[in-house]
Backbone as a chain_set.jsonl record, in Angstrom:
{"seq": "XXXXXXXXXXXXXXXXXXXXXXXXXXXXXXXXXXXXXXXXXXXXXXXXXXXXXXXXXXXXXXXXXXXXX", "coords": {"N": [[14.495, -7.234, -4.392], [16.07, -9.868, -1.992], [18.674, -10.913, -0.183], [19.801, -13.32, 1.102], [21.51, -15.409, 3.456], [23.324, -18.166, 2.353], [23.077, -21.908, 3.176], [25.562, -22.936, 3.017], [27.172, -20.69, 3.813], [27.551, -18.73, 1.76], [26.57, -16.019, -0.366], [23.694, -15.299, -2.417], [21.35, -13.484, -4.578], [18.344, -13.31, -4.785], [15.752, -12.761, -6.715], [12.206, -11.307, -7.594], [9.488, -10.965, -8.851], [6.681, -9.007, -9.42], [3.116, -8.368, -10.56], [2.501, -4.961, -11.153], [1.054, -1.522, -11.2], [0.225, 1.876, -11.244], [-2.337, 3.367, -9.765], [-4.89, 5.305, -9.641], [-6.313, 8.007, -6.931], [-8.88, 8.406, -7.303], [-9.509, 5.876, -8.454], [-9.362, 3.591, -6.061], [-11.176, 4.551, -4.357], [-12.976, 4.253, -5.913], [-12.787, 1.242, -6.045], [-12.627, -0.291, -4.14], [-15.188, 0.233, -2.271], [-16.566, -1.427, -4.169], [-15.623, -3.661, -3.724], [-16.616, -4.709, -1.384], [-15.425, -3.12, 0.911], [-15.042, -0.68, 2.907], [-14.149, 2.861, 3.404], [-11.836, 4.12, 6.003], [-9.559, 5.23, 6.905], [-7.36, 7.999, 6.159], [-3.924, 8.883, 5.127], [-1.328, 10.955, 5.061], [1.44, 9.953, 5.086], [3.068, 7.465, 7.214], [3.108, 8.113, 9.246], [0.849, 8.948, 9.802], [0.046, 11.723, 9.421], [-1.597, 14.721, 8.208], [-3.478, 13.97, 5.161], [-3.19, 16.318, 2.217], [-3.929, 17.996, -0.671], [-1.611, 18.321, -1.587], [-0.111, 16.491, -0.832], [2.648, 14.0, -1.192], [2.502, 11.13, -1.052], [0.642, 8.827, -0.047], [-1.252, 6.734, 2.738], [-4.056, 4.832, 2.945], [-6.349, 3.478, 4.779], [-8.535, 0.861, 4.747], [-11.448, -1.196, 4.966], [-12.962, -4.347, 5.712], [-16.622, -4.516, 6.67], [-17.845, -5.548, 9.633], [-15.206, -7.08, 9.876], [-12.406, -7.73, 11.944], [-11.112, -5.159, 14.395]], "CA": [[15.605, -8.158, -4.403], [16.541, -10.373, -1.041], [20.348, -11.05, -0.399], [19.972, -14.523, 2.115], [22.882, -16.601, 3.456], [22.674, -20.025, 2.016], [23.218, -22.816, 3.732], [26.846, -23.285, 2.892], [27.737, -19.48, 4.04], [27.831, -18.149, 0.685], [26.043, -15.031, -0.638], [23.335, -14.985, -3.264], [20.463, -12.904, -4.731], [16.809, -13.49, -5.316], [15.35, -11.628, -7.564], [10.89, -11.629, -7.462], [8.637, -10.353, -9.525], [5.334, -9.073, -9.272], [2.577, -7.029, -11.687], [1.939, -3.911, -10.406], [-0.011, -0.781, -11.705], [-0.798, 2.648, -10.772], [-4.341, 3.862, -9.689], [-5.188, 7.083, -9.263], [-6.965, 7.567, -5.48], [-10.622, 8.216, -6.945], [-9.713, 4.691, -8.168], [-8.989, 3.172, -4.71], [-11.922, 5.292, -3.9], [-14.34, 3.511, -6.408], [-12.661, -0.1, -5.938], [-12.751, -0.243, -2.205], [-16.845, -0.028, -2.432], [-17.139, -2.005, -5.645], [-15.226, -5.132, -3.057], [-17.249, -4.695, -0.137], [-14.787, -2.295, 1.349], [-15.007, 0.85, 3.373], [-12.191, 3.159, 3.644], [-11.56, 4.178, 7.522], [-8.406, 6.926, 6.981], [-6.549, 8.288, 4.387], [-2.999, 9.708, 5.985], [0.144, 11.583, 4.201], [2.272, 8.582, 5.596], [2.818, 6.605, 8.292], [2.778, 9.108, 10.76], [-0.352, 9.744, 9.706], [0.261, 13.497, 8.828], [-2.572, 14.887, 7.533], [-3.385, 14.053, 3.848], [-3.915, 17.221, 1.829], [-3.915, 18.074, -2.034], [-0.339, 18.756, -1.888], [0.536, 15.111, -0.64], [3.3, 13.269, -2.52], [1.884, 9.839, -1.036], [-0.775, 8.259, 1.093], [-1.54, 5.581, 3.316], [-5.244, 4.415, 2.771], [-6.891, 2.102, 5.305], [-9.801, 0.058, 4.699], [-12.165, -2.345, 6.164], [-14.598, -5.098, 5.496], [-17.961, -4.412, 7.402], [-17.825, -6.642, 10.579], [-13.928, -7.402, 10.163], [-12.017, -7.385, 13.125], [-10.171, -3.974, 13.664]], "C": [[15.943, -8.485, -2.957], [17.995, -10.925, -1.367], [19.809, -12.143, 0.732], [21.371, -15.202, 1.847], [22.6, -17.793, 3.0], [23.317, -20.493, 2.546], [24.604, -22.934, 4.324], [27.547, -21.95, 3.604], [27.909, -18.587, 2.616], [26.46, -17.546, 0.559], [25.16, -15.262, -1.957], [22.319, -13.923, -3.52], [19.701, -13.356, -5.214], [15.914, -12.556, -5.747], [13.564, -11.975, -7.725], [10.431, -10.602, -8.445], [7.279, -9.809, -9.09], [4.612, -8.101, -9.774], [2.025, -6.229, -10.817], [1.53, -2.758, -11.334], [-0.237, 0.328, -10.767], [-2.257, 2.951, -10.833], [-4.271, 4.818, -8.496], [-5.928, 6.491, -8.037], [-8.38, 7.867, -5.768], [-10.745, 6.706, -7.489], [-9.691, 3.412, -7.112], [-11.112, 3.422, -4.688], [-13.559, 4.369, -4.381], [-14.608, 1.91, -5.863], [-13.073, -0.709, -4.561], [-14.541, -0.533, -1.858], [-17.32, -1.467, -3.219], [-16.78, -3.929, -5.005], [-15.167, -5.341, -1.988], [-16.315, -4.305, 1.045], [-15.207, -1.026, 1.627], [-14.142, 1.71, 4.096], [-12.461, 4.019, 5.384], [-10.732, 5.344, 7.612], [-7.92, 6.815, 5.651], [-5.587, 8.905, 5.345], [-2.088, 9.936, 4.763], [1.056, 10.495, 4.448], [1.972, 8.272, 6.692], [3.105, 7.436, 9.611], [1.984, 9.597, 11.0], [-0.77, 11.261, 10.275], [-0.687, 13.364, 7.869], [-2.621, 14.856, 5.887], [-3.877, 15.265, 3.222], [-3.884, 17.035, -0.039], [-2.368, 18.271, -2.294], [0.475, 17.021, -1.357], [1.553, 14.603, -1.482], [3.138, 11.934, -2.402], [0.867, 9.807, 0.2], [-0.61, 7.032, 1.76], [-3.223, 5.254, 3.675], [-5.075, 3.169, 3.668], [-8.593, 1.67, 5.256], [-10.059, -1.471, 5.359], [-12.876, -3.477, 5.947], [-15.488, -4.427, 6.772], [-17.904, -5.645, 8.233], [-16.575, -7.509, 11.033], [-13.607, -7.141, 11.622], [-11.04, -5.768, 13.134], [-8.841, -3.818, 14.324]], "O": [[16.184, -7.444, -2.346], [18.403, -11.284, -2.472], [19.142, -11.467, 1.516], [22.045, -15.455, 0.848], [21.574, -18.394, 3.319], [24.394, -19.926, 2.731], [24.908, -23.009, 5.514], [28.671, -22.219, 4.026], [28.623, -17.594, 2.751], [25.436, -18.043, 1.027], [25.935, -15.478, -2.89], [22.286, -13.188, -2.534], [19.99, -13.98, -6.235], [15.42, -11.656, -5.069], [13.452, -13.157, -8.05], [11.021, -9.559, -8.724], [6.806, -10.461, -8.16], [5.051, -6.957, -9.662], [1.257, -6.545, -9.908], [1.697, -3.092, -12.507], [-0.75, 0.106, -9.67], [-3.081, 2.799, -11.736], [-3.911, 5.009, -7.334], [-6.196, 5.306, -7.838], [-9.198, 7.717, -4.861], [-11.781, 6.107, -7.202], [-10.034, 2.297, -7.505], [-11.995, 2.606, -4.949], [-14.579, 4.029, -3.783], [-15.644, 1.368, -5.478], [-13.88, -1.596, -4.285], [-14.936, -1.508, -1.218], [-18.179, -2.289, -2.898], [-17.265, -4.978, -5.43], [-14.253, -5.904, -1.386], [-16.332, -4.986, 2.07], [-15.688, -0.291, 0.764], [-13.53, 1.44, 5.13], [-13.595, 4.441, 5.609], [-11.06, 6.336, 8.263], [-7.971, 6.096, 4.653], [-6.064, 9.453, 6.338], [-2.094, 9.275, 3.724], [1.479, 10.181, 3.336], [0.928, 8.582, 7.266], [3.261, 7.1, 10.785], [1.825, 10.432, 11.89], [-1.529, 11.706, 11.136], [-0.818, 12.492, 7.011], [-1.884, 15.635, 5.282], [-5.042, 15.512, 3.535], [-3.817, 15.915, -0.546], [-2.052, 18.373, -3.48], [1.616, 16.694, -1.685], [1.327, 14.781, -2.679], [3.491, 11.266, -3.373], [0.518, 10.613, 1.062], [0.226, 6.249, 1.31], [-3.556, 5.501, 4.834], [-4.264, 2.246, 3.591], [-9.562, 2.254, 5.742], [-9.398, -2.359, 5.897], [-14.008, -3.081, 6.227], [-14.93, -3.888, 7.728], [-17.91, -6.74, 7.669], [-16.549, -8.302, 11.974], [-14.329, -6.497, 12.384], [-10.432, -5.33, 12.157], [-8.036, -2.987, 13.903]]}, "num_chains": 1, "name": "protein.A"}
């Protein structure tokens, strides 16, 4: 949800949608290959703290082959 000023000074809300879906990380893992992707890091977050089995999220980065980096 975004809160923007409109025009006039008055307050509304915009409300967006969008379909989303979990996937497990050996699915990442498969997809990433399967769309000429190759994964680069895997971190615990954005402090890239080491990911272990005990993680409660990730930050996956991937690449195309020949992308810029």
């Amino acid at each position: 949800m975004r809160f923007d000023p409109a025009v006039d000074g008055a307050r509304g809300a915009r409300l967006g949608r969008t379909p989303q879906r979990y996937a497990w990380l050996a699915e990442l893992d498969l997809m990433a290959p399967l769309a000429g992707f190759t994964r680069e890091s895997r971190w615990a977050g954005w402090d890239r703290s080491e990911f272990t089995a005990d993680s409660r999220s990730h930050v996956t980065v991937c690449r195309l082959p020949g992308g810029t980096p």
